[in-house]
CSV table of C-alpha atoms (C1' of nucleotides) in Angstrom, one decimal:
chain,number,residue,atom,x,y,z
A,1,UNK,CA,0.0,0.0,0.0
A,2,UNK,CA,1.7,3.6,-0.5
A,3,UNK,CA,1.6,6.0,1.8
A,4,UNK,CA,-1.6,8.5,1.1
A,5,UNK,CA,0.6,11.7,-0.1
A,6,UNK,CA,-1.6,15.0,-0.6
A,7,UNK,CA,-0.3,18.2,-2.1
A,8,UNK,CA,-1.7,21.7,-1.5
A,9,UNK,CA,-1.0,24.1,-4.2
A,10,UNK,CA,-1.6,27.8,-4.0
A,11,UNK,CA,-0.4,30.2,-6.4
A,12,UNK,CA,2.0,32.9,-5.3
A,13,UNK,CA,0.2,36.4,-4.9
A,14,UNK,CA,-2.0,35.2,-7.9
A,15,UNK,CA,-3.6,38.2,-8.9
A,16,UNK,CA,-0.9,40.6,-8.8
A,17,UNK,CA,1.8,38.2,-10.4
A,18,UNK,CA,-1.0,38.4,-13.5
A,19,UNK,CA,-0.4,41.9,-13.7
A,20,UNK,CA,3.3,42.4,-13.4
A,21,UNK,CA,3.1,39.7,-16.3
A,22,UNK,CA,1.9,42.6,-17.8
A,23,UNK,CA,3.4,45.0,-16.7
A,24,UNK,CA,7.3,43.8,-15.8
A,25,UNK,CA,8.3,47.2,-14.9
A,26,UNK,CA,6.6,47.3,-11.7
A,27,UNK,CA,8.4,44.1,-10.1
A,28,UNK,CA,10.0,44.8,-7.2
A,29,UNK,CA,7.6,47.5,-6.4
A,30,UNK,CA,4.7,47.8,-3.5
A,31,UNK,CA,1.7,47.0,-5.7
A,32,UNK,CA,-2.1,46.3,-4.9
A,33,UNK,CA,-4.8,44.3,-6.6
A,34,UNK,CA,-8.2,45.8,-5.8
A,35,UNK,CA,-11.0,48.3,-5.5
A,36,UNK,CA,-12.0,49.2,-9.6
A,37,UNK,CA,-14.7,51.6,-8.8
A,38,UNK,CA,-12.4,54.0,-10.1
A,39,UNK,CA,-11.4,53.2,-13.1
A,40,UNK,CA,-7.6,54.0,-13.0
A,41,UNK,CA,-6.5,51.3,-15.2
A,42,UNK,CA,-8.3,53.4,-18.3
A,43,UNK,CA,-7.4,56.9,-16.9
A,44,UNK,CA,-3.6,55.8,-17.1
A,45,UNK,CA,-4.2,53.8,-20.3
A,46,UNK,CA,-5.9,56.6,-22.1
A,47,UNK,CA,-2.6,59.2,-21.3
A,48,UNK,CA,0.1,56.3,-22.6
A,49,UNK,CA,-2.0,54.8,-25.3
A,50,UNK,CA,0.5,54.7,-27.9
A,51,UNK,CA,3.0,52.9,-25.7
A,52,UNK,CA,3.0,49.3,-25.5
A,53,UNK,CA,2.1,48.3,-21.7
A,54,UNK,CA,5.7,47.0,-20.7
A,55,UNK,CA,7.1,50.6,-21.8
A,56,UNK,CA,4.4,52.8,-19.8
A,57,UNK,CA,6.7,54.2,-17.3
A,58,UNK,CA,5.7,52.9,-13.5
A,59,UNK,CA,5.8,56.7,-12.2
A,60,UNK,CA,2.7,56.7,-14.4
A,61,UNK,CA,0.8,54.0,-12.5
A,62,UNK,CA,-1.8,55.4,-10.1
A,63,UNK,CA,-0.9,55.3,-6.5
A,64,UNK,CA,-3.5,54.2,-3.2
A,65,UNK,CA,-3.1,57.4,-1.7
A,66,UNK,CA,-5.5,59.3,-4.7
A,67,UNK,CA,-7.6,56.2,-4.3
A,68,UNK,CA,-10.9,57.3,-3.8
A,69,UNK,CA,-13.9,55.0,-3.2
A,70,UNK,CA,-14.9,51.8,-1.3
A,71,UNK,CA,-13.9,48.5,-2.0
A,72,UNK,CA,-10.7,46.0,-0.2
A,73,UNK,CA,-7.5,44.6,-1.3
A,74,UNK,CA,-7.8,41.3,-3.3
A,75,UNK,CA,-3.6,40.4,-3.5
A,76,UNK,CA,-0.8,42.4,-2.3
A,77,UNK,CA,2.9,41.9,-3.9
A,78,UNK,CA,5.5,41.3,-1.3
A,79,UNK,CA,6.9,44.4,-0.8
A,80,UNK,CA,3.7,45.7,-0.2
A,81,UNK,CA,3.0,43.3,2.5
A,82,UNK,CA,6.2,44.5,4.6
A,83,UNK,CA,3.8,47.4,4.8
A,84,UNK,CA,1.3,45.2,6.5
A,85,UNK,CA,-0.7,45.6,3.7
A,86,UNK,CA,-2.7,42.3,3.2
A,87,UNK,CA,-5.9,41.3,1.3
A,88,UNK,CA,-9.3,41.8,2.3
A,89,UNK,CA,-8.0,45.2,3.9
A,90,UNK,CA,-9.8,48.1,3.1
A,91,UNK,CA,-8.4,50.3,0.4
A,92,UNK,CA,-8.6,53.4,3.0
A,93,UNK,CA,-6.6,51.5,5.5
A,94,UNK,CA,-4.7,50.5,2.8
A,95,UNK,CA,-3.7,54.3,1.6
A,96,UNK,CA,-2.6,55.0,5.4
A,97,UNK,CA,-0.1,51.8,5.5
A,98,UNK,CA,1.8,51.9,2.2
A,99,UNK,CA,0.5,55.5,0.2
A,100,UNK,CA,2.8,55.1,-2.5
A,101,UNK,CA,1.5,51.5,-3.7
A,102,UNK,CA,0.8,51.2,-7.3
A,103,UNK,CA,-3.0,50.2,-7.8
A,104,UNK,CA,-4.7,48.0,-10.4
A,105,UNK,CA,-8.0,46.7,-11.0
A,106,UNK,CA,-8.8,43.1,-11.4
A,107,UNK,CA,-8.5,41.8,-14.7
A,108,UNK,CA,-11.3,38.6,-14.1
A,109,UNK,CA,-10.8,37.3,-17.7
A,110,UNK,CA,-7.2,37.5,-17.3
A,111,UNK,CA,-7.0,35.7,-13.7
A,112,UNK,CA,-9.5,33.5,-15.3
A,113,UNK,CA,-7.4,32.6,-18.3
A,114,UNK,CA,-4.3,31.8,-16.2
A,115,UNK,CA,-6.1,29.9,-13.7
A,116,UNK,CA,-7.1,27.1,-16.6
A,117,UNK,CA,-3.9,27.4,-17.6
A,118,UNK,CA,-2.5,26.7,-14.4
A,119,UNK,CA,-4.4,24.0,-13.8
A,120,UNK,CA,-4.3,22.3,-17.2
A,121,UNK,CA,-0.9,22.3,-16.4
A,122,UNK,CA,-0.7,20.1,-13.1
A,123,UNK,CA,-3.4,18.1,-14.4
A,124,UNK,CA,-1.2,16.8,-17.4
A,125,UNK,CA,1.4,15.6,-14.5
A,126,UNK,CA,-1.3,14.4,-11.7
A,127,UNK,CA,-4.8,14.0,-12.6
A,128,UNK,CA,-6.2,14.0,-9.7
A,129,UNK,CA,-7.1,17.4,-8.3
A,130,UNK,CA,-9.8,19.4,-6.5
A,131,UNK,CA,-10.4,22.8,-7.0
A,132,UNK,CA,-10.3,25.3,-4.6
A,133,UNK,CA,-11.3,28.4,-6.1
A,134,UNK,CA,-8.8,30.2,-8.8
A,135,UNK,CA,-5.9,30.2,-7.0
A,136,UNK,CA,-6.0,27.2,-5.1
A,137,UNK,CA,-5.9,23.4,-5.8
A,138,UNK,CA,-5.2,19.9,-3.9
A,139,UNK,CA,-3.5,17.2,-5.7
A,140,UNK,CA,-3.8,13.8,-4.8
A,141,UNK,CA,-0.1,12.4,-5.1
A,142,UNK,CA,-0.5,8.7,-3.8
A,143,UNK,CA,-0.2,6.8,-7.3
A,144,UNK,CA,1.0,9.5,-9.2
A,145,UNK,CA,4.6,7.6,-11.0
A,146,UNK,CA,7.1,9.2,-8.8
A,147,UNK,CA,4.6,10.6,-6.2
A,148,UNK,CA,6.3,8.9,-3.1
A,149,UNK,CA,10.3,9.9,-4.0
A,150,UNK,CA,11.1,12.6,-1.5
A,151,UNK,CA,7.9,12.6,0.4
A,152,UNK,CA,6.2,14.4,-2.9
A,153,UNK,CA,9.2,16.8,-2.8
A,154,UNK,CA,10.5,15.4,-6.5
A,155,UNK,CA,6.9,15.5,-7.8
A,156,UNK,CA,6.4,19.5,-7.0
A,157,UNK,CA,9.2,20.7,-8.1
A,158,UNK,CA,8.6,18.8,-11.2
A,159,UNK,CA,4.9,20.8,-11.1
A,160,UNK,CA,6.1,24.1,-9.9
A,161,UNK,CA,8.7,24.1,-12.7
A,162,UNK,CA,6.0,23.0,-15.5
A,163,UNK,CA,3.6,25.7,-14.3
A,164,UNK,CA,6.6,28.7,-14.2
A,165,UNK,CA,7.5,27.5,-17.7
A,166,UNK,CA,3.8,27.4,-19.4
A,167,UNK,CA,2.9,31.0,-16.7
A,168,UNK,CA,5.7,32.5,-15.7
A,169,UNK,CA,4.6,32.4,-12.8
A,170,UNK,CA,5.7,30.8,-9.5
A,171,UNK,CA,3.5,28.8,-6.9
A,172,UNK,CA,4.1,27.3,-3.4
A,173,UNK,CA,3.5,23.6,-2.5
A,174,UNK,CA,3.2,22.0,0.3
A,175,UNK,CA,3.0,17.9,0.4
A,176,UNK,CA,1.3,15.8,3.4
A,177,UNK,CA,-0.6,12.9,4.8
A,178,UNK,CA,-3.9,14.9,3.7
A,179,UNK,CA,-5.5,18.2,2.4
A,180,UNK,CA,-5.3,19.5,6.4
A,181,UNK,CA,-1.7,18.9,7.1
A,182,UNK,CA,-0.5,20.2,3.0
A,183,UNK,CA,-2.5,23.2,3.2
A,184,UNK,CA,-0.9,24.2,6.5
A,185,UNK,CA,2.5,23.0,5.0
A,186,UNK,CA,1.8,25.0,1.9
A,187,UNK,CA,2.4,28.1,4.1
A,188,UNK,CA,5.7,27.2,5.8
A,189,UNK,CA,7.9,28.4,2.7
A,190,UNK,CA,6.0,31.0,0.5
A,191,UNK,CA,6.5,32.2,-2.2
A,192,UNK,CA,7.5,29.5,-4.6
A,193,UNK,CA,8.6,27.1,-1.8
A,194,UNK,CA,7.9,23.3,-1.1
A,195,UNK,CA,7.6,22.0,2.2
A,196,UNK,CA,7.0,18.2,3.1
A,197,UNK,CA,5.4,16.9,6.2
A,198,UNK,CA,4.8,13.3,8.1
A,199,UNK,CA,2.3,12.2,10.1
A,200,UNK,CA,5.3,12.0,12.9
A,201,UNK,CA,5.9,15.9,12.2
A,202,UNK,CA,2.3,17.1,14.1
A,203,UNK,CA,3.9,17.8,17.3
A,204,UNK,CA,7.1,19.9,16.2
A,205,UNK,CA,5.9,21.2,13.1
A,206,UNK,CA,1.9,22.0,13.8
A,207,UNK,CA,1.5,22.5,17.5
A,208,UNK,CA,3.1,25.4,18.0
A,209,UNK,CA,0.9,27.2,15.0
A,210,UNK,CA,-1.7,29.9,16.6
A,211,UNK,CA,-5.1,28.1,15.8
A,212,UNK,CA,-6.5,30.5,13.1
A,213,UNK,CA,-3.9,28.5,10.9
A,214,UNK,CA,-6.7,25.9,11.1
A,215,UNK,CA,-8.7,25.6,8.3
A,216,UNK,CA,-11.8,25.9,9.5
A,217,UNK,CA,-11.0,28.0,12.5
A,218,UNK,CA,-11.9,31.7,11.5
A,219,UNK,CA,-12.5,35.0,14.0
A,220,UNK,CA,-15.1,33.7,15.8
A,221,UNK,CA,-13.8,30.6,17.0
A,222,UNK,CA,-10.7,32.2,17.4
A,223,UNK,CA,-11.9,34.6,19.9
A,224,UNK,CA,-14.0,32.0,21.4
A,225,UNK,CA,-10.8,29.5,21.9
A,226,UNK,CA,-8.3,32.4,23.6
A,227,UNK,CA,-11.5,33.5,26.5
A,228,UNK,CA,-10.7,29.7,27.2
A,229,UNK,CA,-7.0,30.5,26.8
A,230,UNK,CA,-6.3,27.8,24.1
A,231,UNK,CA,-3.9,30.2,21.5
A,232,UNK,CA,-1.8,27.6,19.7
A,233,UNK,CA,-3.2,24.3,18.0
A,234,UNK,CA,-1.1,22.2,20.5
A,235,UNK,CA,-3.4,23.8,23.6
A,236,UNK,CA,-6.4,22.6,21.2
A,237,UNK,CA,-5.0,18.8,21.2
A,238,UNK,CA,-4.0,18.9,24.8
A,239,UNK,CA,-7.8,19.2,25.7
A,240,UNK,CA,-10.3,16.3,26.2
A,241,UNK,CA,-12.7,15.7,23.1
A,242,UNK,CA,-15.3,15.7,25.7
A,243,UNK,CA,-14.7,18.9,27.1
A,244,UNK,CA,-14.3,20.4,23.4
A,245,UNK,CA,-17.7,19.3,22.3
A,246,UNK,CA,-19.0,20.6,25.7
A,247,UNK,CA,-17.5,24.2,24.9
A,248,UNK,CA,-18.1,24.2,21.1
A,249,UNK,CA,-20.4,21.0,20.3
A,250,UNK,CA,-21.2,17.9,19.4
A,251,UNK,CA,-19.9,18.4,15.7
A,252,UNK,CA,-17.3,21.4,15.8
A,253,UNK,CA,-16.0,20.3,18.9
A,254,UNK,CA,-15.0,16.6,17.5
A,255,UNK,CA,-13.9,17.8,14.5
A,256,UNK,CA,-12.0,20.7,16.0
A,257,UNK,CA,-10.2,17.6,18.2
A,258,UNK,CA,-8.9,15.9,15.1
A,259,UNK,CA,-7.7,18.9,13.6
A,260,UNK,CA,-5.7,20.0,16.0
A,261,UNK,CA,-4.3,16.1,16.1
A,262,UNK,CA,-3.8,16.4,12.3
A,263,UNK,CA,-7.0,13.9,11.5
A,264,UNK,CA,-8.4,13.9,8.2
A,265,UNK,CA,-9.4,11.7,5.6
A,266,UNK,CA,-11.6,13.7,3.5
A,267,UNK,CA,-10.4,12.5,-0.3
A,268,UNK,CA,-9.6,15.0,-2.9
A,269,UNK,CA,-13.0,15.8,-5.0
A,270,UNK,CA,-12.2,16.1,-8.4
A,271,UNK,CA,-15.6,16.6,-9.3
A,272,UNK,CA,-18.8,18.8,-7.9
A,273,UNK,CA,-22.0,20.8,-8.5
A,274,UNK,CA,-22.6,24.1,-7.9
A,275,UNK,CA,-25.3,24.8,-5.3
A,276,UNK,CA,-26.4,28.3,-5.8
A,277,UNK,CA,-25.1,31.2,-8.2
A,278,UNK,CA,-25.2,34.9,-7.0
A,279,UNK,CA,-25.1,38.1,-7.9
A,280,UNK,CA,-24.4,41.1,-5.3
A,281,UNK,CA,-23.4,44.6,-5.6
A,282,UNK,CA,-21.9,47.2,-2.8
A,283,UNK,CA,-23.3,50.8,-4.2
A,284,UNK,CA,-21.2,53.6,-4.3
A,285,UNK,CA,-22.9,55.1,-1.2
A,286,UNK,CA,-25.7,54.0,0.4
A,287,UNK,CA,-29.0,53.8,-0.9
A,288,UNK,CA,-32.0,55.1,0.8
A,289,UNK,CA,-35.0,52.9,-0.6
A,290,UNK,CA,-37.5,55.4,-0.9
A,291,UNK,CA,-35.4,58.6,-2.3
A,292,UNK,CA,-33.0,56.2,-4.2
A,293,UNK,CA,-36.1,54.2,-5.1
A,294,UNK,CA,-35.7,54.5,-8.9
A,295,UNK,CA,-31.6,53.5,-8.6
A,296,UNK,CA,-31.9,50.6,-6.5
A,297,UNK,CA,-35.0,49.0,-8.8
A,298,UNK,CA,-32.5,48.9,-12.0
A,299,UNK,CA,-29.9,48.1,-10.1
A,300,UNK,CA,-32.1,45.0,-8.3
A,301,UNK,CA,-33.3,44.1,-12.3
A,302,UNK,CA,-30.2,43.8,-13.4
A,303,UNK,CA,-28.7,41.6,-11.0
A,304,UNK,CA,-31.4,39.4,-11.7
A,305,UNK,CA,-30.7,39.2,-15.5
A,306,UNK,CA,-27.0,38.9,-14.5
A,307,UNK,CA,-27.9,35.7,-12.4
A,308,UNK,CA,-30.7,34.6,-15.1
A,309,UNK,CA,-27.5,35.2,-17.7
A,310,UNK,CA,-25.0,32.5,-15.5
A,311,UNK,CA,-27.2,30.2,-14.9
A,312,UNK,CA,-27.8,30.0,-19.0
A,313,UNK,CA,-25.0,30.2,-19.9
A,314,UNK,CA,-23.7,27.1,-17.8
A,315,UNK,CA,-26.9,25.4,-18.3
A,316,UNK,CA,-28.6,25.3,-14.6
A,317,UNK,CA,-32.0,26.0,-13.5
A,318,UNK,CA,-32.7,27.0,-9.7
A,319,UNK,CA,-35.8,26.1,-7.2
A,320,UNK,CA,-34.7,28.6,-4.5
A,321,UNK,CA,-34.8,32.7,-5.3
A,322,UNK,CA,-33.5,35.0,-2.7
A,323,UNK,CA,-32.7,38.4,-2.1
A,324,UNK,CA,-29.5,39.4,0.6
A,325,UNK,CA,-29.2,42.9,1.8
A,326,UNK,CA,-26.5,44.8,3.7
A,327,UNK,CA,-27.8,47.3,5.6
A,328,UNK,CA,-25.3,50.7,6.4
A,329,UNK,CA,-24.8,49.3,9.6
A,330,UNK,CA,-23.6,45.8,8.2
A,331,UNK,CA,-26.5,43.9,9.2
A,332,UNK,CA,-27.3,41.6,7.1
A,333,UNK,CA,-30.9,40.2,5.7
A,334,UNK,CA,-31.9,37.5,4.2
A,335,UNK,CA,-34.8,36.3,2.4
A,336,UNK,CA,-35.7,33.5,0.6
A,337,UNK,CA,-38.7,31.4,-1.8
A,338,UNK,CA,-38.6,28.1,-3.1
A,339,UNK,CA,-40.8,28.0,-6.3
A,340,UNK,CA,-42.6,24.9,-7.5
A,341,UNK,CA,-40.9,25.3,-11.3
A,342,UNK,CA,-36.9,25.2,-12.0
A,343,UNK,CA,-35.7,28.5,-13.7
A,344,UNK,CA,-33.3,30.7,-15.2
A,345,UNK,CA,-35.7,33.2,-16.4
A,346,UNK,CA,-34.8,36.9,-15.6
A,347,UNK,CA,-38.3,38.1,-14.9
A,348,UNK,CA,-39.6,34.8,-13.0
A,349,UNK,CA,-36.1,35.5,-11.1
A,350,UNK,CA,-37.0,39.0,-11.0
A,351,UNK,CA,-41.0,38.4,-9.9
A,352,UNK,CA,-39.9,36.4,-7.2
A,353,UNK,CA,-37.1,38.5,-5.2
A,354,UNK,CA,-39.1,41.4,-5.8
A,355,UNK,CA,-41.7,39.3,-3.3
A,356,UNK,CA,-39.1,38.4,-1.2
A,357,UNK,CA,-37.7,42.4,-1.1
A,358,UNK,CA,-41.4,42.9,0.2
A,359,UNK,CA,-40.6,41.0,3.5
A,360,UNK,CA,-37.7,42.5,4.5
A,361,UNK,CA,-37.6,45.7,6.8
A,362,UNK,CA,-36.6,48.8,4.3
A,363,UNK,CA,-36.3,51.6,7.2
A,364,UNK,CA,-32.5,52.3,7.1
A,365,UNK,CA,-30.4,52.5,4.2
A,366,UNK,CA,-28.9,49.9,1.9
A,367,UNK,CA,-24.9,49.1,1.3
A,368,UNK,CA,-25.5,45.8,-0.4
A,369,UNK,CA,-28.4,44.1,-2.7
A,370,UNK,CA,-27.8,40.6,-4.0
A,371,UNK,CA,-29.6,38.3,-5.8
A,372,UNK,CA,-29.6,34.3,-5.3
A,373,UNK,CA,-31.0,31.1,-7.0
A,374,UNK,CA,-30.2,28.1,-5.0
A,375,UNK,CA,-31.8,24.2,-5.4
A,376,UNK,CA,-30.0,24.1,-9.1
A,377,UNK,CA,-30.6,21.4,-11.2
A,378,UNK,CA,-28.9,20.9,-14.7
A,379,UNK,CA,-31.1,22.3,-17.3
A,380,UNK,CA,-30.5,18.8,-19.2
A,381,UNK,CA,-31.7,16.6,-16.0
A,382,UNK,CA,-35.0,14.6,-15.7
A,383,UNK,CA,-36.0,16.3,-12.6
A,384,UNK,CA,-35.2,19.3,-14.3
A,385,UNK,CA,-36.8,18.4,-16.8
A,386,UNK,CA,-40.3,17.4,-15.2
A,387,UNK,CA,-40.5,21.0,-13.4
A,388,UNK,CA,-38.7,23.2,-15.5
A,389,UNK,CA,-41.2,25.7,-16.9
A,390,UNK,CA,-40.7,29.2,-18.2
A,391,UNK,CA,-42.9,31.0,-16.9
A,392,UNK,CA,-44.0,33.0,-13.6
A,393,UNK,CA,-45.7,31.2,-10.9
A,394,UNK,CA,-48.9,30.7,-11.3
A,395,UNK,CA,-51.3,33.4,-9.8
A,396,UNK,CA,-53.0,31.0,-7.7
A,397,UNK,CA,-49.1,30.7,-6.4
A,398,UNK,CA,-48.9,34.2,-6.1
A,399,UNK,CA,-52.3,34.5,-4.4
A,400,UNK,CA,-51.1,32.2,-1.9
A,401,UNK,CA,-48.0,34.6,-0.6
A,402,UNK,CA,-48.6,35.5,3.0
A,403,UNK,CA,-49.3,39.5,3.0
A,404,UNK,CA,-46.2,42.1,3.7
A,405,UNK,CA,-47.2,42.7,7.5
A,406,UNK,CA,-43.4,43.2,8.6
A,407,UNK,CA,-43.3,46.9,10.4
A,408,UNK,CA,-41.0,49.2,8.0
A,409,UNK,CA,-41.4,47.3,5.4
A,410,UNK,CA,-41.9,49.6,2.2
A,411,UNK,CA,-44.1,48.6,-0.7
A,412,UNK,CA,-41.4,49.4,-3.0
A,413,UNK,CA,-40.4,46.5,-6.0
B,1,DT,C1',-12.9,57.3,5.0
B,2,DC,C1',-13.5,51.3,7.8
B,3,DT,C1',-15.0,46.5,6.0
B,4,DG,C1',-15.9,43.1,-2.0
B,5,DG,C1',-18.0,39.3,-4.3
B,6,DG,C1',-18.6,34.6,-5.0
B,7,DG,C1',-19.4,30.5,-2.7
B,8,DT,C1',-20.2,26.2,1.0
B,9,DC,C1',-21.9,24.1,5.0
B,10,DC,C1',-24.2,24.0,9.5
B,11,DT,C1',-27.9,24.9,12.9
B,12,DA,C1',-32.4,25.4,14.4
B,13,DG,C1',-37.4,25.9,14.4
B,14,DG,C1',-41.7,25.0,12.3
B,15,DA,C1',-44.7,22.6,8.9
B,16,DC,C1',-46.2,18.4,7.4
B,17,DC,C1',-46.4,13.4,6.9
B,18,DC,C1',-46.3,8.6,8.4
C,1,DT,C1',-57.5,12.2,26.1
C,2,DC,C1',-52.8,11.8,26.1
C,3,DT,C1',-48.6,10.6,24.2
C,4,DG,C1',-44.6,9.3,20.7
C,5,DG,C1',-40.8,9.5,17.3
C,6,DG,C1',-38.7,9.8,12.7
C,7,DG,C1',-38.0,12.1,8.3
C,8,DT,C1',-38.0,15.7,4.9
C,9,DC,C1',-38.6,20.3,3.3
C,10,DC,C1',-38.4,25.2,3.9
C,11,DT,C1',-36.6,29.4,5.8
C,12,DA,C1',-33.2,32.7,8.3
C,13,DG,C1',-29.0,33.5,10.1
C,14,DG,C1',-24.2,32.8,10.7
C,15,DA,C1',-19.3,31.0,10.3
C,16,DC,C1',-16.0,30.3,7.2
C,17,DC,C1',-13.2,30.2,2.9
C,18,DC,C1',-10.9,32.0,-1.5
DNA sequence: TCTGGGGTCCTAGGACCC
DNA sequence: TCTGGGGTCCTAGGACCC
């Protein structure tokens, strides 16, 4: 029997390595992927049309300190990062830390088009993978040919060099007994490192890693685990399972046990179906839904024919419609309907949130509005098939809607 | 001047059925 | 008249991840 070797591969600073592809001359510099409500990348594009991108000189990038407008950091280059900036910051915060960082919009297609690229890559050497998002994959290295030499080590360099030659660009890798022990390991040496652990490795290697390094352990738990003064994942493992499923339950608390012991035998999914598909949109300012009444209803339209549009074009049909809101004070709402009929019909999509809009308090003003159509079923699938029906609920369905009672709700959409 | 957008999974209560 | 339990579906909220 080999030994069960999993890799965890995550791409080095991802979205701003795609840009200084583009733009070499900005290598070495701080430079931050986010934001795009400004449109900088045009501004600057506009004033140095005639040169050829690589030529555009980098004192004519934009900088974070004239960035104006909401939005957070997606990926920060390395020497932005010794400024503590780090994604999911906000760009204001952002500006204070590091003012002279060069900022770029997201270029989706482009991340998009290396990510495939990326990954067509590995899977030509290990076929075997699970995706984790653009940036991100696990790799099932047990009966790859050449899998076991090193630990894994021989097979990711062999992968990290493929995907530098076919990207240029460089990735980090860390190899283990499974996906919870690699995608720790994946961390030790970044960027473009490799980093092998053993099962016999837990104690030295893991234990003395603050819990958040978890996967599965976010700020919540976090918090929740130092008031009981557990702050590294060895002070997780040195508790009783009991008492963890007393503090944090039957479920969390068991599986929180085995982390922290490096348990986990969850296999590598190479294949899956999307659950829901979403649309959602922060507004430049906040939206008050009476005087910005006329704003927020095109707005709310069009993220239902964006939805409607994705679930075409990748051939679903959804059950479930639901409406999210963030309110200014970063509440959120929720509110959902399951329809009798699949669809991926903009107005049925629309007809429907605009029922569930009804049911949600509208007194305070709006940051967020999203749009959601969950229970998907392929368009081509029998029970698809049997309910799919273009065309609104019935009116007898619609009769049957409990009335809008809740206090402040507006009779808006 | 705080704090994006796209997801998954879990929990918990109530309806409804057997 | 009182007393069940199990199962599934729906809905709302929340934690977490990339």
């Amino acid at each position: 029997m080999p030994l069960r070797r999993i890799a965890h591969l995550d791409m080095d600073a991802f979205f701003a390595s795609v840009e200084l592809l583009r733009y070499p001359q900005l290598k070495g510099l701080p430079v931050v992927i986010g934001g795009g409500r400004r449109k900088v990348d045009e501004m600057m594009r506009e004033q140095y049309a005639e040169l050829p991108q690589g030529e555009i000189p980098a004192s004519a990038f934009p900088l974070l300190k004239d960035y104006v407008g909401r939005g957070v950091i997606t990926t920060a280059t390395y020497p932005a990062r010794q400024f503590g900036v780090g994604s999911a910051m906000g760009m204001m915060k952002a500006a204070k830390l590091c003012p002279q960082a060069i900022v770029l919009p997201v270029d989706f297609d482009e991340v998009r088009r290396f990510s495939r690229l990326f990954k067509a890559t590995i899977a030509e050497i290990a076929p075997v993978i699970e995706d984790r998002g653009v940036d991100e994959v696990y790799i099932d290295f047990t009966d790859v040919p050449g899998g076991q030499r090193e630990g894994g080590r021989a097979l990711a360099r062999l992968i990290q060099r493929a995907i530098l030659e076919k990207t240029g660009l460089t990735c980090s890798i860390g190899v283990a007994p499974n996906k919870l022990i690699a995608k720790m390991a994946s961390e030790f040496n970044k960027p473009n490192g490799i980093s092998v652990l053993y099962e016999a490795d837990v104690q030295a290697k893991i234990w003395p890693l603050p819990v958040r390094k978890i996967n599965g352990i976010g700020p919540k738990a976090e918090v929740k685990l130092a008031k009981l003064h557990l702050h590294t994942i060895g002070d997780i493992a040195a508790q009783d399972r009991e008492w963890l499923v007393d503090n944090f339950g039957k479920s969390y608390g068991a599986w929180m046990h085995d982390a922290a012991w490096g348990r986990d035998d969850r296999p590598v999914v190479t294949q899956s179906e999307p659950v829901s598909m979403s649309r959602e949109t922060t507004f430049e300012r906040d939206l008050h839904a009476v005087r910005d009444r006329a704003e927020l209803g095109a707005i709310f339209t069009d993220l239902c024919k964006q939805v409607a549009g994705d679930l075409q074009r990748k051939g679903y049909v959804g059950r479930t419609i639901g409406i999210k809101l963030r309110y200014d004070d970063f509440r959120i709402a929720t509110r959902d309907h399951t329809i009798e009929h699949f669809t991926a019909d903009a107005k049925t999509i629309r007809q429907v949130a605009g029922q569930c809009l009804k049911r949600v308090p509208l007194d305070r003003r709006l940051r967020l509005l999203g749009v959601r159509v969950g229970k998907l079923a392929k368009l081509d699938s029998p029970e698809a098939q049997a309910l799919h029906a273009a065309r609104a609920p019935s009116i007898a369905h619609r009769a049957a809607e409990p009335p809008a009672t809740f206090e402040g709700t507006l009779e808006l959409f």
